[in-house]
CSV table of C-alpha atoms and ligand atoms in Angstrom, one decimal:
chain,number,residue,atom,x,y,z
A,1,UNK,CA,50.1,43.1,-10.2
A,2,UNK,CA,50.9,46.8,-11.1
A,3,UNK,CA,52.8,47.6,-14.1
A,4,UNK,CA,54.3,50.6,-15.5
A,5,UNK,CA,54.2,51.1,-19.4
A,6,UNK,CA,57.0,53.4,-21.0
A,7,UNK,CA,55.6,54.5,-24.2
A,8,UNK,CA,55.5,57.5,-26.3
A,9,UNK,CA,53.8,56.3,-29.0
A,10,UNK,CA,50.0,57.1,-28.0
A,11,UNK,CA,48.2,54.0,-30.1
A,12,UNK,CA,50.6,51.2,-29.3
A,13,UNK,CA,50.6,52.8,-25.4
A,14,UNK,CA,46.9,52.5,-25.6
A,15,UNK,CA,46.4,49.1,-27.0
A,16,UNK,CA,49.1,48.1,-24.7
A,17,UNK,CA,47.6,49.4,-21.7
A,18,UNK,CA,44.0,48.7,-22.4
A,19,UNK,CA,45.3,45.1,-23.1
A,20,UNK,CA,47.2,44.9,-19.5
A,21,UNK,CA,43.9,45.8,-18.1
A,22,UNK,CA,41.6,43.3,-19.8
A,23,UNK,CA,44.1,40.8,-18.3
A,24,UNK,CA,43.2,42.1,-15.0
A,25,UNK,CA,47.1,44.0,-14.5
A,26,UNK,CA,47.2,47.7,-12.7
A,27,UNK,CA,48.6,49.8,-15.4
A,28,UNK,CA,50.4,53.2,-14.7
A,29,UNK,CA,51.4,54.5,-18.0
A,30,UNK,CA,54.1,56.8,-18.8
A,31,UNK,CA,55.0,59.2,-22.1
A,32,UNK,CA,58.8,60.0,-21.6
A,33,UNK,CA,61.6,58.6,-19.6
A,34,UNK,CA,61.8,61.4,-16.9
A,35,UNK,CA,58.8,60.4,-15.6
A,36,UNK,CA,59.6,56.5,-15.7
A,37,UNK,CA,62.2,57.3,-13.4
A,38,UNK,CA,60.0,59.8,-11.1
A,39,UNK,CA,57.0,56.8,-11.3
A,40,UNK,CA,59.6,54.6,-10.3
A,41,UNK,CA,61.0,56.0,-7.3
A,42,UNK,CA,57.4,57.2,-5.5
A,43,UNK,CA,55.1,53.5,-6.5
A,44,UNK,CA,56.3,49.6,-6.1
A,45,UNK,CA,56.1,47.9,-9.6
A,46,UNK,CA,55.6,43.9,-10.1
A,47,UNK,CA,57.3,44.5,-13.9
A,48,UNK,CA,58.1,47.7,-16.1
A,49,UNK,CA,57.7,47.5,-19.7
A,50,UNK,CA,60.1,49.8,-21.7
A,51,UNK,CA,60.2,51.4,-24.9
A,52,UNK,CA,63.8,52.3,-25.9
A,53,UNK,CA,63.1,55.6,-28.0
A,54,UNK,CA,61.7,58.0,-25.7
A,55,UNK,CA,61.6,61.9,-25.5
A,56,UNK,CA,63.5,63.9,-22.6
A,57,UNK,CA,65.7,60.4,-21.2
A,58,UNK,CA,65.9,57.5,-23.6
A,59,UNK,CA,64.9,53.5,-22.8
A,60,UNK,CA,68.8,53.1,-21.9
A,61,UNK,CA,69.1,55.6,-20.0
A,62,UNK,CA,66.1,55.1,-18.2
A,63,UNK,CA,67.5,51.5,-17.4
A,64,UNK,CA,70.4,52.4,-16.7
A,65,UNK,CA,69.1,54.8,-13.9
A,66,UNK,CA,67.0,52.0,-12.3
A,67,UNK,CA,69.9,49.6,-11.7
A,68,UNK,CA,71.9,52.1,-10.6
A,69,UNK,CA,69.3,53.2,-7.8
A,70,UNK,CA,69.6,49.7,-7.0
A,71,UNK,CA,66.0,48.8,-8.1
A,72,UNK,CA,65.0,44.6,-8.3
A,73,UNK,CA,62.3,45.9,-10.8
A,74,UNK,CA,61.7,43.4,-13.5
A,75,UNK,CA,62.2,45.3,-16.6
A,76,UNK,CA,61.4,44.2,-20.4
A,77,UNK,CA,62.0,46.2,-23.0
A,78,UNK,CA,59.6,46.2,-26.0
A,79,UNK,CA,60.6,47.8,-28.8
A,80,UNK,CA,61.0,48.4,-32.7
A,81,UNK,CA,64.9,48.0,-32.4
A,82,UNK,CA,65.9,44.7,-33.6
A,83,UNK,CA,69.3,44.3,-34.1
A,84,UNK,CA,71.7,41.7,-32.3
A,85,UNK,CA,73.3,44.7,-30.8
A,86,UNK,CA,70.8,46.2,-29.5
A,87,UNK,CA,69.3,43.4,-27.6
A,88,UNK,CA,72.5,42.0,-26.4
A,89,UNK,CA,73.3,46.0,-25.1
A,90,UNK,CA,69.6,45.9,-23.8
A,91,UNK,CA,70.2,42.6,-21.6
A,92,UNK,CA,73.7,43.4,-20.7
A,93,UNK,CA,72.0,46.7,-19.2
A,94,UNK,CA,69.8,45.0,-16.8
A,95,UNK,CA,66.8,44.5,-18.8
A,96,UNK,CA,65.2,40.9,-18.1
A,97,UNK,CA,63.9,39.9,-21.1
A,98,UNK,CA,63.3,42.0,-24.6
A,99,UNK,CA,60.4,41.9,-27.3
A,100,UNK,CA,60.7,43.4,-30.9
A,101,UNK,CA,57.8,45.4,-32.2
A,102,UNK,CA,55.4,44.3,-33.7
A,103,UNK,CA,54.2,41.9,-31.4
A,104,UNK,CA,51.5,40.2,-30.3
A,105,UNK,CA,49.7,41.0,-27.1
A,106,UNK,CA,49.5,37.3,-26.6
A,107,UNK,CA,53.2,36.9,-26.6
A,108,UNK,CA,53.8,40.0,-24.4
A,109,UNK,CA,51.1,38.8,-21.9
A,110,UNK,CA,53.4,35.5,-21.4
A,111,UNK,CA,56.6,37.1,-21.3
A,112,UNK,CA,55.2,38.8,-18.3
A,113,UNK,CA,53.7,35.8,-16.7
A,114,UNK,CA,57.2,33.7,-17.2
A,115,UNK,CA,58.9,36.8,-15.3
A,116,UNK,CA,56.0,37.3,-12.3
A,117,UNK,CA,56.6,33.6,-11.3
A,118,UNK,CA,60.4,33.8,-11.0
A,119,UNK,CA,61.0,35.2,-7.8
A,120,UNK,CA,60.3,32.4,-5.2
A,121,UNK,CA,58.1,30.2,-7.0
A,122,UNK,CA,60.0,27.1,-8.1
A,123,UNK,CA,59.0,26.1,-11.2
A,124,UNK,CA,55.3,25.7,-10.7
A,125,UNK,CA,53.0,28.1,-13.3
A,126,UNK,CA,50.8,27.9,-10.6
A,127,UNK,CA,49.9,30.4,-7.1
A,128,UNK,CA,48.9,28.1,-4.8
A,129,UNK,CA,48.6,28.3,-0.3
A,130,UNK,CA,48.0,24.5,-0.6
A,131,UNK,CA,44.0,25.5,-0.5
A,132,UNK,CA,43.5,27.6,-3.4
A,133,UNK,CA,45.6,27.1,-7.0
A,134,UNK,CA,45.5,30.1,-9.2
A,135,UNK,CA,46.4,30.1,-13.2
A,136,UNK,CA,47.6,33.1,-13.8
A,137,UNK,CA,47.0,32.0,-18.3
A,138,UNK,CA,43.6,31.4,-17.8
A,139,UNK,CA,42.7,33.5,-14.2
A,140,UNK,CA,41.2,30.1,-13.2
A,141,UNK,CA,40.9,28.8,-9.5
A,142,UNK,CA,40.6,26.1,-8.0
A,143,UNK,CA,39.6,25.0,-4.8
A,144,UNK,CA,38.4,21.5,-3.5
A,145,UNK,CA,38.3,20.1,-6.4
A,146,UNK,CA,36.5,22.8,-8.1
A,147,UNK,CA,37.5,25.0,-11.0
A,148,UNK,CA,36.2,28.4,-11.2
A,149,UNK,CA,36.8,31.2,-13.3
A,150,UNK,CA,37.6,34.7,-11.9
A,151,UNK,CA,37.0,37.9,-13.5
A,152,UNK,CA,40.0,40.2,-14.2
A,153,UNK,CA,39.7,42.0,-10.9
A,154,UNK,CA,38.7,39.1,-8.7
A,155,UNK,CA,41.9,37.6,-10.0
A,156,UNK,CA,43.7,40.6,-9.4
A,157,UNK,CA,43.0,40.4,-5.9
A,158,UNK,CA,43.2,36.6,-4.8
A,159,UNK,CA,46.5,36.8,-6.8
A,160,UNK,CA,47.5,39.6,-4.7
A,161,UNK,CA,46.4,37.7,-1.7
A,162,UNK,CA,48.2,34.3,-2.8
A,163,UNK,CA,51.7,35.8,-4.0
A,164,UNK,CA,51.7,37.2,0.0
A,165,UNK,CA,50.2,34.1,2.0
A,166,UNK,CA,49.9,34.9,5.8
A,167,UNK,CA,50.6,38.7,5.3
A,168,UNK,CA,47.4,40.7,6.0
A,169,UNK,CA,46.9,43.1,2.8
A,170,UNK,CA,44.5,46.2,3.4
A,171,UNK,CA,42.4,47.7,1.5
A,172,UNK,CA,44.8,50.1,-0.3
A,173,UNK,CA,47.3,48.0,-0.5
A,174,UNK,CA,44.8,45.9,-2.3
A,175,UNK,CA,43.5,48.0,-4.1
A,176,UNK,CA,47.1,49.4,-5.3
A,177,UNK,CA,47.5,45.8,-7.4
A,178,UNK,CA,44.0,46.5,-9.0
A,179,UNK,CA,43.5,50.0,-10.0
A,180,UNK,CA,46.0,52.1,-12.0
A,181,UNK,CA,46.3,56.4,-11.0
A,182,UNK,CA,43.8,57.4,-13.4
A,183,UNK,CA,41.3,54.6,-12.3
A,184,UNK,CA,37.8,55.6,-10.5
A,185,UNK,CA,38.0,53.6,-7.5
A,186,UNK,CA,34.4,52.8,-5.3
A,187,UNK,CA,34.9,52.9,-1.7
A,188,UNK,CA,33.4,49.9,-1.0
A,189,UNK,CA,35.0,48.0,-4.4
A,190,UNK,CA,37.2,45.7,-1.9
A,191,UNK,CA,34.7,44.1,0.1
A,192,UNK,CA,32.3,43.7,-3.5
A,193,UNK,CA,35.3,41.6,-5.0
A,194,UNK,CA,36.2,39.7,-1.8
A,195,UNK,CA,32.4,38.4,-1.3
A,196,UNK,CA,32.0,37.9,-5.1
A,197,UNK,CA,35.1,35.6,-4.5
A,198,UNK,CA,34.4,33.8,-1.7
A,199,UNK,CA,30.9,33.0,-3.3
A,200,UNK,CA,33.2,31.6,-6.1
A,201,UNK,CA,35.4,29.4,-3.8
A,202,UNK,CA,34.2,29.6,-0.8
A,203,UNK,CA,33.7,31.9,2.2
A,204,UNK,CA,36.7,30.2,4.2
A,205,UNK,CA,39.4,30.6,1.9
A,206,UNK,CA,39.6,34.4,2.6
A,207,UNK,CA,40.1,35.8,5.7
A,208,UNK,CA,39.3,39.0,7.3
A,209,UNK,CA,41.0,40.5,10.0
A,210,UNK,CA,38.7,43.4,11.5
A,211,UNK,CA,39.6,46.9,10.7
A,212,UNK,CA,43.1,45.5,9.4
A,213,UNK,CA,42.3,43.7,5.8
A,214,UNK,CA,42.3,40.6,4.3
A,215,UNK,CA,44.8,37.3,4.6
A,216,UNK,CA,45.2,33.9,2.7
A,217,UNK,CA,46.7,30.7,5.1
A,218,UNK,CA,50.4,30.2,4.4
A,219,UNK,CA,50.7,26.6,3.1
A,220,UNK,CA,50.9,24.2,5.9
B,1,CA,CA1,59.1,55.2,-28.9
């Protein structure tokens, strides 16, 4: 999952981004609201997270721009503005759900999981092809019977895999949910994660399709 952070404030973007990461999220994070927009427009985001008062283009305005370009982008806004106004104003603008600073990371982290599973998923916490389940509060899998528990990045890419069954996913597109821009990527980091997976839960589970990428079975 990739998100972009809107933050100006250089320690809360820090801790908040450092945080995403630990919890195995793709994190592309931005200082002013121009470049939210610009971000926006050039790279596919699973959920934005936006601070209202930002230099150059404010939170609101920056909102406002992305529903007006039509963008599905799940947007919450976190910030230290807490009046009734301003979160009703924040909603009414599009925003899908909106935290008050100070928060805790905890709190944030589920807010984002509760909006990741809307879209398609039924009511169910869980990813699941009917082979593999994957929790995406404790990055645990299952499969036969078996409970394992992934690593950030391993998650990052079976959950990848499993929000897409049947769609073959390459390596960058792969590799797009895993790593944020300033991220040192290894060439060969892909095929490391797949086989430390499939030792996990089993060499089946993930398919390869030569010279193309990687697939998970569409429930049957
Ligand atoms: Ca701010």
């Amino acid at each position: 999952m990739r998100v972009l952070l809107i933050e100006d404030d250089r320690m809360v973007g820090a801790a908040v981004a450092q945080a995403l990461k630990d919890a195995a999220y793709a994190v592309d994070w931005v200082t002013d609201g121009e470049s939210a927009i610009e971000a926006a427009e050039v790279e596919t985001y699973d959920v934005a997270l936006l601070d209202l008062g930002l230099p150059v283009r404010d939170g609101r305005e920056v909102l406002r721009r992305l529903r007006q370009n039509g963008r599905a982008l799940p947007v919450i806004i976190v910030t230290a503005r807490d009046g009734l106004d301003d979160r009703i104003d924040g909603l009414d603008l599009g925003a899908d759900d909106y935290l008050v600073k100070p928060f805790e990371i905890r709190e944030l982290l589920a807010r984002m999981r509760a909006i990741l599973r809307r879209p398609g998923s039924g009511t169910s916490p869980l990813l699941s092809n009917g082979v593999i389940s994957l929790d995406p509060a404790t990055h645990e899998a299952v499969h036969d019977g078996e409970t394992c528990h992934l690593t950030a990045r391993e998650f990052a890419l079976l959950q990848a895999l499993l929000t897409r069954p049947g769609t073959i996913l390459s390596r960058s597109d792969l590799e797009r949910h895993i790593y944020g821009w300033n991220e040192e990527v290894e060439s060969n980091a892909v095929e490391f994660l797949i086989h430390a997976i499939r030792k996990k839960i089993g060499s089946a589970a993930i398919r390869n399709v030569r010279g193309v990428g990687w697939m998970v079975d569409r429930a049957s």
